[in-house]
Coordinates of C-alpha atoms and ligand atoms in Angstrom, one line a residue:
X13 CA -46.5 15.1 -17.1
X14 CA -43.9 17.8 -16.2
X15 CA -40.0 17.5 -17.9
X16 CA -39.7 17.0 -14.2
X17 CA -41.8 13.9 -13.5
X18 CA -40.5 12.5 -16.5
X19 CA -36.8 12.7 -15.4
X20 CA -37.5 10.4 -12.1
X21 CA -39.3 8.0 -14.7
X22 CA -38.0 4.5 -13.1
X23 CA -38.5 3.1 -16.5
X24 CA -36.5 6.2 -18.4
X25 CA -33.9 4.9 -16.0
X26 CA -33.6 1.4 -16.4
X27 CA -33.5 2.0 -19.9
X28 CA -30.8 4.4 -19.9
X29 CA -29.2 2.3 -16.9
X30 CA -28.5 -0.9 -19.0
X31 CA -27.0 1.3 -22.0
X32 CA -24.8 3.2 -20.0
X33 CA -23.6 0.0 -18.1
X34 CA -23.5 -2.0 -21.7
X35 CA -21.3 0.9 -22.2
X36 CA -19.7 1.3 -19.6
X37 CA -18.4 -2.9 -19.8
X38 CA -17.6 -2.1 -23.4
X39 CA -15.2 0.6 -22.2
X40 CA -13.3 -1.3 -19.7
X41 CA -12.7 -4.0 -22.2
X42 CA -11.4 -1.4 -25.3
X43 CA -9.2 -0.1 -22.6
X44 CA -7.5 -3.2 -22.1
X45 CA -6.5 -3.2 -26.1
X46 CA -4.0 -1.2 -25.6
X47 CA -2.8 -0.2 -29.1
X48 CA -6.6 1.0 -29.8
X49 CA -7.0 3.9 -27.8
X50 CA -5.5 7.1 -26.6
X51 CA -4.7 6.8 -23.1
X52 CA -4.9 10.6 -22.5
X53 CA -7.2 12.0 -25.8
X54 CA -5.2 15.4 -26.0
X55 CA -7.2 18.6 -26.0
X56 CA -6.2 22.3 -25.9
X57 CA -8.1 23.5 -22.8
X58 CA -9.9 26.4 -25.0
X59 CA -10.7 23.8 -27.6
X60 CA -12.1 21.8 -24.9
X61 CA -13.9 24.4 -23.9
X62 CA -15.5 25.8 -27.2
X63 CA -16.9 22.3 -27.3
X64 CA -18.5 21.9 -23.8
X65 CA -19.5 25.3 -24.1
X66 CA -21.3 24.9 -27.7
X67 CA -22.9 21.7 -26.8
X68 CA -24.4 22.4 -23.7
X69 CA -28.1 23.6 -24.7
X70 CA -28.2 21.0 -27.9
X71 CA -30.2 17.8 -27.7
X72 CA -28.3 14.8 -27.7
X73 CA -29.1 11.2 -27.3
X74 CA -28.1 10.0 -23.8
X75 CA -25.9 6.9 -25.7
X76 CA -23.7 10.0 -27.5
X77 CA -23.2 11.6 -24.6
X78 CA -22.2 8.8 -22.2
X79 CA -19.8 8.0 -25.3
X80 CA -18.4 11.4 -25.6
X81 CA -18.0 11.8 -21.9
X82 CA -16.1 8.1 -22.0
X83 CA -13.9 9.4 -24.9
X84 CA -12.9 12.8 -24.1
X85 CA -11.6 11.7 -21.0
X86 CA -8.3 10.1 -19.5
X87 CA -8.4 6.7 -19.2
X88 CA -7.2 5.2 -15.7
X89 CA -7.8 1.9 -16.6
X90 CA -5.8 2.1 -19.7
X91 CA -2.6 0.0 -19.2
X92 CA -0.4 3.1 -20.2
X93 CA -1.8 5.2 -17.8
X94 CA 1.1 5.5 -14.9
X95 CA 0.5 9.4 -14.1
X96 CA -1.0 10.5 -10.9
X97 CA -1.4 8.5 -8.1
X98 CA -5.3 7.5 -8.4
X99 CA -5.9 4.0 -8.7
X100 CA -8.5 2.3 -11.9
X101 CA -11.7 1.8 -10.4
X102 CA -12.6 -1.7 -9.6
X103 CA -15.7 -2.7 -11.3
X104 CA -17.8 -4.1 -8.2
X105 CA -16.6 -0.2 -6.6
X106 CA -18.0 1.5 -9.7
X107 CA -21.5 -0.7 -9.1
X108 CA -21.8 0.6 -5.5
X109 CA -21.0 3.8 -6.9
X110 CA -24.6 3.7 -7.9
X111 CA -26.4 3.2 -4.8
X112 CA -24.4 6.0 -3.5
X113 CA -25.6 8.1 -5.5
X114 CA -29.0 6.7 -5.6
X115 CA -29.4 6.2 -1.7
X116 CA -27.2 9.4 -0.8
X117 CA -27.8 8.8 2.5
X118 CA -25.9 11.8 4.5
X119 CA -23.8 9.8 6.8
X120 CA -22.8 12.6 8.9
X121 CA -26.0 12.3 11.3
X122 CA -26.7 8.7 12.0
X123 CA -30.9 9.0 11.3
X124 CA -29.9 10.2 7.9
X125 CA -27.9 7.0 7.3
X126 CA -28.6 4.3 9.7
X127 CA -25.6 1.9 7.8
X128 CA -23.4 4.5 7.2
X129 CA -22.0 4.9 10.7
X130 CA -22.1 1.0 11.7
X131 CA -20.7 0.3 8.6
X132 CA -17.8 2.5 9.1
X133 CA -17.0 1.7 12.3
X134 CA -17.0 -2.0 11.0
X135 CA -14.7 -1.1 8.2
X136 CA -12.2 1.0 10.6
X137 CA -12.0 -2.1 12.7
X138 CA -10.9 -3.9 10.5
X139 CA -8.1 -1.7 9.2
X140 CA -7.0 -1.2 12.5
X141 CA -6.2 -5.1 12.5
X142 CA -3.1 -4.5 9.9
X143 CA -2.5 -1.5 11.4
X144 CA -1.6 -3.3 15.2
X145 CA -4.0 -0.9 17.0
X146 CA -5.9 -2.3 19.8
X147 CA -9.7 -1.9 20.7
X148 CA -8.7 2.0 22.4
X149 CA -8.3 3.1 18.2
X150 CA -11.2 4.7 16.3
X151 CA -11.8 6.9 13.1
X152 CA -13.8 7.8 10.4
X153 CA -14.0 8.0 6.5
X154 CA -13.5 11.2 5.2
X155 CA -12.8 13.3 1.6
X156 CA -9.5 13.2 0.4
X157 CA -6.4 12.8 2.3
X158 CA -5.4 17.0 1.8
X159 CA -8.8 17.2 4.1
X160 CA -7.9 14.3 6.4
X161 CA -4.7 15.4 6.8
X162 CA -5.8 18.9 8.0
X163 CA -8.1 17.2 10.3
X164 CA -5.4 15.2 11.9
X165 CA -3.4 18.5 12.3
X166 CA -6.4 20.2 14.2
X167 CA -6.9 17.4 16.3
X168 CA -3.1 17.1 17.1
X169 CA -3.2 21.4 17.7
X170 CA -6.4 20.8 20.0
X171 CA -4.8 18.0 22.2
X172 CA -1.0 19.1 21.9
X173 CA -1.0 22.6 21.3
X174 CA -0.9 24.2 24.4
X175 CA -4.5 25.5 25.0
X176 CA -7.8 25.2 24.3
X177 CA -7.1 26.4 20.8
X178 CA -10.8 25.6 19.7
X179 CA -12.8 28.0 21.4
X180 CA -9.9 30.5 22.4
X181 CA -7.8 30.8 19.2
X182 CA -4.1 30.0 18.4
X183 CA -2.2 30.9 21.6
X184 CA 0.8 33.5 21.7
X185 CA 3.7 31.2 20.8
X186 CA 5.0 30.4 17.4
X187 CA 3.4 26.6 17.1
X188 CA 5.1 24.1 14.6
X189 CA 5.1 20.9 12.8
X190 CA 8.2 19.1 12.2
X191 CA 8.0 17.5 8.7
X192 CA 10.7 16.2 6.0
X193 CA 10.7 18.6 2.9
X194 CA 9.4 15.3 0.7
X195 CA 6.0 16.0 2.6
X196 CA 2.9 16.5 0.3
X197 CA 1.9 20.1 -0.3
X198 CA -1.2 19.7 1.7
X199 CA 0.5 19.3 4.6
X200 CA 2.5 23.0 4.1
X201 CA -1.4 24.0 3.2
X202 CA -2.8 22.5 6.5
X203 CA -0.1 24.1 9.0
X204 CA -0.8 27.5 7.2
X205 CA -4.4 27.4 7.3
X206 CA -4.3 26.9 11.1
X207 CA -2.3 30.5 10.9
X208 CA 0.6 29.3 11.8
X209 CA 2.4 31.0 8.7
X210 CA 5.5 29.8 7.0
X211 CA 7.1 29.3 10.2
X212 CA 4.7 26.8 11.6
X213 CA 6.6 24.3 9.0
X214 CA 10.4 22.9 10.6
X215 CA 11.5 21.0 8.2
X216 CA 13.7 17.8 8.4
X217 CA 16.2 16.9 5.8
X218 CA 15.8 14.1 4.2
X219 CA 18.8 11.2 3.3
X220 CA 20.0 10.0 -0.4
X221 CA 16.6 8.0 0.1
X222 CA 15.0 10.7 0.7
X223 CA 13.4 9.7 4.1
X224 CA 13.6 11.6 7.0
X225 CA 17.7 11.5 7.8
X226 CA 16.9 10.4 12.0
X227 CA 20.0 11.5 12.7
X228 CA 19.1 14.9 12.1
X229 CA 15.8 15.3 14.1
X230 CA 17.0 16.4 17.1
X231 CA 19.1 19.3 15.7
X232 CA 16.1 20.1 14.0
X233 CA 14.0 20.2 16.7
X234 CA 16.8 21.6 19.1
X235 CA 17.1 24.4 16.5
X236 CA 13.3 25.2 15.9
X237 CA 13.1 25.8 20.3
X238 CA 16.2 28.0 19.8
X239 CA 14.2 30.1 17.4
X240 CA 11.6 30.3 19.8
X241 CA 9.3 28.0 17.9
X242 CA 6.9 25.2 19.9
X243 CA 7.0 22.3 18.4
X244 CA 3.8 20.4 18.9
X245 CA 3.5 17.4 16.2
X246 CA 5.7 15.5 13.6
X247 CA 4.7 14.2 10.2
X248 CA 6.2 10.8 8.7
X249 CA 5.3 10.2 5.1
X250 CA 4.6 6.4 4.6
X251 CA 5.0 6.8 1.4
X252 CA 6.0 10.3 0.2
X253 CA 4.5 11.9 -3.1
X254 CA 7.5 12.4 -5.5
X255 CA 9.6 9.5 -5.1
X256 CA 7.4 7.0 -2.9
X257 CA 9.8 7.3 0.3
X258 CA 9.1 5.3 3.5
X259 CA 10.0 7.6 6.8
X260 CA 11.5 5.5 9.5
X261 CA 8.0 5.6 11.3
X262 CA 9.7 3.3 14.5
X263 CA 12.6 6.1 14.9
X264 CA 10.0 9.0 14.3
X265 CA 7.6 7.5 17.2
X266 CA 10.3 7.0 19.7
X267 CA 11.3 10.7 18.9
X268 CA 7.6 12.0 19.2
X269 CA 7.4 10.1 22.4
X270 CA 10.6 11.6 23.8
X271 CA 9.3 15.2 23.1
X272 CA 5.6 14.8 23.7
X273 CA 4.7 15.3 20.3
X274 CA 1.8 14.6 18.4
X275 CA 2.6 11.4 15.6
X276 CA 0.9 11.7 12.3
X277 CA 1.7 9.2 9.7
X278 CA 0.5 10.7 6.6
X279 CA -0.5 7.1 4.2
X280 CA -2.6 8.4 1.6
X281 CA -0.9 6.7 -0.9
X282 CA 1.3 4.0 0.9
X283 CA -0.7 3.3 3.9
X284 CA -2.3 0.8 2.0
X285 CA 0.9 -1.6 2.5
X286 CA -0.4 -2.4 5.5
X287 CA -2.6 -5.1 3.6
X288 CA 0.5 -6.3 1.7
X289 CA 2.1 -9.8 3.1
X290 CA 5.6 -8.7 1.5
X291 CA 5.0 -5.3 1.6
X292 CA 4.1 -4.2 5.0
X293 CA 7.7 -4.1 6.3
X294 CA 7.7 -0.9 5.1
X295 CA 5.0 0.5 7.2
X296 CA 6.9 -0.4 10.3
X297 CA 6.3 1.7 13.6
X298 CA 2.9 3.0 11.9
X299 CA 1.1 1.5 15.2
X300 CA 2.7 4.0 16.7
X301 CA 1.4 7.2 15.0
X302 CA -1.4 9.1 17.3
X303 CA -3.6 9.3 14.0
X304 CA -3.2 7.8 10.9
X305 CA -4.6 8.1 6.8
X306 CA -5.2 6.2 3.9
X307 CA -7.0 7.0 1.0
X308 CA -8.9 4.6 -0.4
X309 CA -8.9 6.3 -4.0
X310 CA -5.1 5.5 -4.2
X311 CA -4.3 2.1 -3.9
X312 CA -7.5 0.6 -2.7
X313 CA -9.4 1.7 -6.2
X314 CA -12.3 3.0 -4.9
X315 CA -14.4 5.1 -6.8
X316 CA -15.4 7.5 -4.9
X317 CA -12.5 9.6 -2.6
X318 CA -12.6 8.3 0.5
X319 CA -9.7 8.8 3.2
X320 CA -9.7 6.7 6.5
X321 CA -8.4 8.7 9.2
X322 CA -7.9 6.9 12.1
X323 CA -6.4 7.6 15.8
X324 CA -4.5 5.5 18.3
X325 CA -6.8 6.7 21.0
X326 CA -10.1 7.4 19.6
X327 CA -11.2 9.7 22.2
X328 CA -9.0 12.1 20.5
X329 CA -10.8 12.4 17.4
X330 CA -14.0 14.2 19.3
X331 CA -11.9 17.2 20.2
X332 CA -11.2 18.5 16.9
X333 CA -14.0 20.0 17.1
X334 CA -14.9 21.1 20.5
X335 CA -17.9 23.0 19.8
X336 CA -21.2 23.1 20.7
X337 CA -24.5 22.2 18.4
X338 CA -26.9 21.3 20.3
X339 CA -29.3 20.9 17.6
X340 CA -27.3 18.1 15.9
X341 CA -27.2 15.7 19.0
X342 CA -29.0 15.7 22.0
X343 CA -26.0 15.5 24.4
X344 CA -22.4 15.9 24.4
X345 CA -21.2 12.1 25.1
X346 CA -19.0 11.2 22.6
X347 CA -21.7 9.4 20.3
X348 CA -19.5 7.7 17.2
X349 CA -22.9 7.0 15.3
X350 CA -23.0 10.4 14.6
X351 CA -20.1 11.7 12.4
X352 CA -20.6 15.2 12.4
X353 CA -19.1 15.4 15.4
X354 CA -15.9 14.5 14.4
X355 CA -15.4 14.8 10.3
X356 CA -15.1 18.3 8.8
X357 CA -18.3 17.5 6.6
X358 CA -21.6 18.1 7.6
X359 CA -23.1 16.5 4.3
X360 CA -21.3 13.0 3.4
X361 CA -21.9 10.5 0.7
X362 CA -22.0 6.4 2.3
X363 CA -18.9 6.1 0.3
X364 CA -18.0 3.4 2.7
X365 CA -20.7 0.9 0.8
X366 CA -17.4 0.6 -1.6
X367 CA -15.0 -0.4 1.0
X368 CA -17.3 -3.1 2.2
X369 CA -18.4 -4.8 -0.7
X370 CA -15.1 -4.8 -1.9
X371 CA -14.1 -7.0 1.4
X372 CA -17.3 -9.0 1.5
X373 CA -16.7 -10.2 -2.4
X374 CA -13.2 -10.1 -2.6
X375 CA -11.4 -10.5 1.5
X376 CA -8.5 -8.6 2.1
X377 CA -6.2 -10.4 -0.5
X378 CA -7.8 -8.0 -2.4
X379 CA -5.5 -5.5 -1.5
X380 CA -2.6 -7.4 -1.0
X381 CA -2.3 -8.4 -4.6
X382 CA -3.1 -4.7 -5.4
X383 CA -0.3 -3.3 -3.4
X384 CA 2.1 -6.0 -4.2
X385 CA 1.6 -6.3 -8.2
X386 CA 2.4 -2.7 -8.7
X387 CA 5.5 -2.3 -5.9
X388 CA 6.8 -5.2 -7.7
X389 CA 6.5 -3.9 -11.0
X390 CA 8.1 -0.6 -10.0
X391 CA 11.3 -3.1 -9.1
X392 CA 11.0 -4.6 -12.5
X393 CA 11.0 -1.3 -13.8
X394 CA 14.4 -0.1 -11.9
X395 CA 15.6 -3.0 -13.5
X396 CA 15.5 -2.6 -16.7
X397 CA 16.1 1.6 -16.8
X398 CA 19.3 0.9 -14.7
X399 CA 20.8 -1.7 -17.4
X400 CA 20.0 0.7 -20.3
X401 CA 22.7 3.2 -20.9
X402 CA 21.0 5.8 -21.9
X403 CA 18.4 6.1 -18.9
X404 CA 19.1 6.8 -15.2
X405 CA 16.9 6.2 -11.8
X406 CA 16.4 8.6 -9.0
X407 CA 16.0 6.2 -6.1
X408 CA 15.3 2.7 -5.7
X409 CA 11.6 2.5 -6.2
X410 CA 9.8 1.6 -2.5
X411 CA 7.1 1.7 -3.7
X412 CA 5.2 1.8 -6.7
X413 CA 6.5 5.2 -8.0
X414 CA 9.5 5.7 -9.5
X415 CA 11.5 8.7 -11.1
X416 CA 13.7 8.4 -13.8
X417 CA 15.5 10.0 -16.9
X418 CA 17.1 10.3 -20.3
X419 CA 20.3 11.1 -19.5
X420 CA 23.1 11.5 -21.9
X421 CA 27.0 12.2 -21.0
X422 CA 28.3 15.3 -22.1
X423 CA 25.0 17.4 -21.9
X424 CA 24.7 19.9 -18.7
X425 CA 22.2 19.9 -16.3
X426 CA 19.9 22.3 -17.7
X427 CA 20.2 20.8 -21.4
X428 CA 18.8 17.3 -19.7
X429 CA 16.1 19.3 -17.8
X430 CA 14.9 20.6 -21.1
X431 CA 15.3 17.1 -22.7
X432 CA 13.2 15.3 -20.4
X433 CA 10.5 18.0 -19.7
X434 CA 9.9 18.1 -23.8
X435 CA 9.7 14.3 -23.8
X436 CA 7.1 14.3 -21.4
X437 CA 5.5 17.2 -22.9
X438 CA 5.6 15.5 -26.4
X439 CA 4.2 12.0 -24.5
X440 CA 1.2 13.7 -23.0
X441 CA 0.3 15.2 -26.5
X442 CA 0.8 12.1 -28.4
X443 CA -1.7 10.6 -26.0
X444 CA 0.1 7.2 -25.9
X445 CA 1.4 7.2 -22.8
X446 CA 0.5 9.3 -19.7
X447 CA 3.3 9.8 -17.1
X448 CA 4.1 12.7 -15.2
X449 CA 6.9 14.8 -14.2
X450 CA 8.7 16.2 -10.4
X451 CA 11.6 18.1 -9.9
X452 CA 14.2 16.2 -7.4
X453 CA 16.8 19.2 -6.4
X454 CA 16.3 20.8 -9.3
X455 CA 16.7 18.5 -11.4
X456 CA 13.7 17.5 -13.8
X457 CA 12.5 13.7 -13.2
X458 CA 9.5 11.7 -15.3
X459 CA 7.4 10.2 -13.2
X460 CA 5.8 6.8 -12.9
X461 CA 3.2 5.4 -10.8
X462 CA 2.0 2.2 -11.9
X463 CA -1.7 2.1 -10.8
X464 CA -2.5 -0.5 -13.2
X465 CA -2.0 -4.4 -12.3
X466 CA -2.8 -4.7 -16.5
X467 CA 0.7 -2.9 -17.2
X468 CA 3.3 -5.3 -18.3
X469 CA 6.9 -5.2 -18.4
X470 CA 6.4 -5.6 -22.4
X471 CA 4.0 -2.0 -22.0
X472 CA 7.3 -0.3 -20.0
X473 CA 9.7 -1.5 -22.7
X474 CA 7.5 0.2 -25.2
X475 CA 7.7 3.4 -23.1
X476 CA 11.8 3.3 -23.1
X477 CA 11.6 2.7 -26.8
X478 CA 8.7 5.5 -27.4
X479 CA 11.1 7.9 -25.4
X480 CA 14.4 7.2 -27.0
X481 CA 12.4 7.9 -30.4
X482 CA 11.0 11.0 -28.8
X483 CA 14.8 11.7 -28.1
X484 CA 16.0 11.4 -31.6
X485 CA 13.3 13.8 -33.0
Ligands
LIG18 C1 -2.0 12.2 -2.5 C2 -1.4 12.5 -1.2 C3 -2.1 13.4 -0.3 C4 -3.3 14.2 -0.7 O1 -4.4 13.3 -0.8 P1 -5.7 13.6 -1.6 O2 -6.6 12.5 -1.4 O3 -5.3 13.8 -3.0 O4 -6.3 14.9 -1.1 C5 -1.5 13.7 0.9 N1 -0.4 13.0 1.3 C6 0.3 12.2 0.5 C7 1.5 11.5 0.9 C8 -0.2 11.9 -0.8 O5 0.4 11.0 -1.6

């Protein structure tokens, strides 16, 4: 038998299979002890490297290398894991991880995935439910929320922007999008990848909140057409990256109306409140976005990245791309079994499988408790940084980030930056904690985002103490 035949063996496979999933459980329970294990196992990149590098062409068992894989990387479900924004894998997501990858039916054409489509448009449904769209709303899955957001844009360009800007390119005016300057990178990214430059971003200024300040969007806007810019969409964050800001997403839409702009509300991260019974004041006015996304990798705990982009009227999302490929579908109806005709992917994984598993074991409480656990532990949080002296909050948390600081009188502004960036420094090395860090107006923040419904208020006590000891070093 080839090496070749003998690496589809079934029986190879199920042998490896129950190891690595024996393995696998094992992990998820260490993880949980939290004094045992690193929550970040430190590395310098080149060491890293070497080691990779050295090991790749030496035989190893597969056990030691599922275990080496497990231990040289950073552990989301680890209860002092509160760094980026991407949520612990739920178990029963991680076990239709594997018939992704073993099915990896390509759901962009509906013959190569006859569930993928159906299933999608099932799943959509039902987030448009909590959203408040009616039956007129459609969307897909897609990769990421940088991706979906881009889409949205080119979809909003296509049906706002003055033109068929699809098949006859961007027209002669200055195009824009009106955005706070708490906005995610991607969305600067987006607006310059559709060549609209630097000046295709108008940005609004945000409040003390730091949510778009209303009061200043027409003299935004008023300014932008004085400068000979056309405006064409507007972006509300629901939740922003850095601090977790909720835009006014009512006052936006009424503005967007008034101007006959395109309304994205960008939810990659807190779009997901929608599921939340307490929470989903927050995402007020969302039903009045033209497109909307969540990612499901953020605070739905998928495994795999998928981003639901979804707009108000779904007949929108076919003219994104306005092209012709004849060879793909037989005619040019809109034909939402086959995705290709609206995602930027031609190949797609049936990511969705996650999604609906997840709702057919667990219902949409699921979420709920997800989304509510960690907002309400980021109040807990607030509460007890603001009663110690020696720390200081950035905002009140809205969500399940929060920013914070060391702060002691007497030292200036840069002294404190320098303080708190060689804390976190010093935390990410240790490997005890992993938290991150954002610069608010120049002014250095650490950053929390508690993923993890297993971190306690006891675990953030131990993370004031280990800082203030970091302090004193
Ligand atoms: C994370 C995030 C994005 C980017 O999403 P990815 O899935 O990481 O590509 C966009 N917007 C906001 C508000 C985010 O928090």
């Amino acid at each position: 038998m080839t090496k070749l035949h003998q690496a589809f063996s079934h029986d190879d496979f199920r042998k490896k299979g129950h190891q690595l999933i024996d393995q696998v459980a094992d992990y998820l329970e260490a993880v949980n002890a939290p004094n045992e294990m690193p929550v970040l196992p430190w590395r310098d990149p080149q060491v890293a490297y070497d080691d990779w590098n050295k090991n790749l062409l030496k035989e190893n068992k597969p056990a030691d290398f599922y275990k080496k894989v497990i231990q040289t990387s950073i552990h989301l479900h680890h209860p002092k894991y509160m760094g980026h924004q991407v949520a612990p894998p739920l178990p029963d997501a991680i076990l239709s991880g594997i018939l992704v990858s073993t099915l990896k039916n390509g759901s962009g054409l509906y013959e190569m995935s006859p569930l993928a489509a159906p299933m999608e448009k099932t799943i959509i449904e039902f987030f448009n439910k909590y959203i408040g769209y009616d039956e007129e709303a459609s969307g897909f899955l897609t990769s990421g929320g940088t991706l979906a957001n881009l889409t949205a844009l080119l979809t909003a360009r296509q049906v706002k922007g003055y033109g068929d800007i699809w098949n006859e390119g961007n027209p002669e005016k200055q195009l824009a999008v009106m955005v706070s300057d708490q906005a995610h990178y991607c969305v600067d990214r987006a607006v310059r990848i559709m060549g609209f430059g630097e000046a295709g971003i108008v940005k609004i200024p945000t409040n003390d909140k730091f949510q778009v300040d209303v009061s200043k969007l027409e003299e935004t806007y008023n300014n932008a057409i004085a400068e000979g810019k056309t405006i064409f969409a507007i972006v509300g964050n629901a939740c922003s990256t850095s601090v977790g800001a909720y835009d006014d997403l009512e006052a936006i839409g009424t503005f967007a109306q008034k101007h006959n702009l395109w309304f994205h509300a960008d939810g990659a991260h807190g779009g997901a409140a929608i599921f939340s019974k307490k929470y989903k004041n927050t995402v007020q006015g969302i039903e009045h976005a033209d497109s909307i996304i969540i990612d499901g990798h953020k605070m739905m705990m998928t495994a795999g990245l998928i981003t639901a982009l979804i707009y108000k009227n779904g007949k929108n999302s076919y003219r994104t791309f306005h092209q012709k490929a004849h060879y793909l579908w037989e005619n040019s109806e809109a034909e939402w079994f086959n995705l290709t005709k609206r995602t930027f992917e031609c190949t797609k994984f049936t990511n969705v499988i996650e999604l609906y598993s997840m709702i057919q074991n667990y219902g949409v409480e699921i979420f709920d408790q997800y989304v509510t656990m960690t907002y309400d532990l980021a109040k807990s949080f607030a509460m007890m940084l603001k009663a110690h002296p020696d720390f200081e909050i950035a905002h009140e948390p809205e969500s399940n980030i929060l920013c914070f600081r060391i702060f002691e009188k007497g030292k200036s502004k840069t002294e404190l930056n320098q303080l708190n960036a060689a804390i976190r420094k010093h935390l990410i090395q240790e490997g005890k904690f992993y938290i991150v860090q954002t610069m608010i107006e120049e002014t250095i923040y650490l950053r929390v985002s508690l993923m993890n419904t297993f971190t306690t208020t006891t675990i953030l006590e131990e993370l004031m103490e280990e800082i203030l000891k970091i302090n004193v070093l």
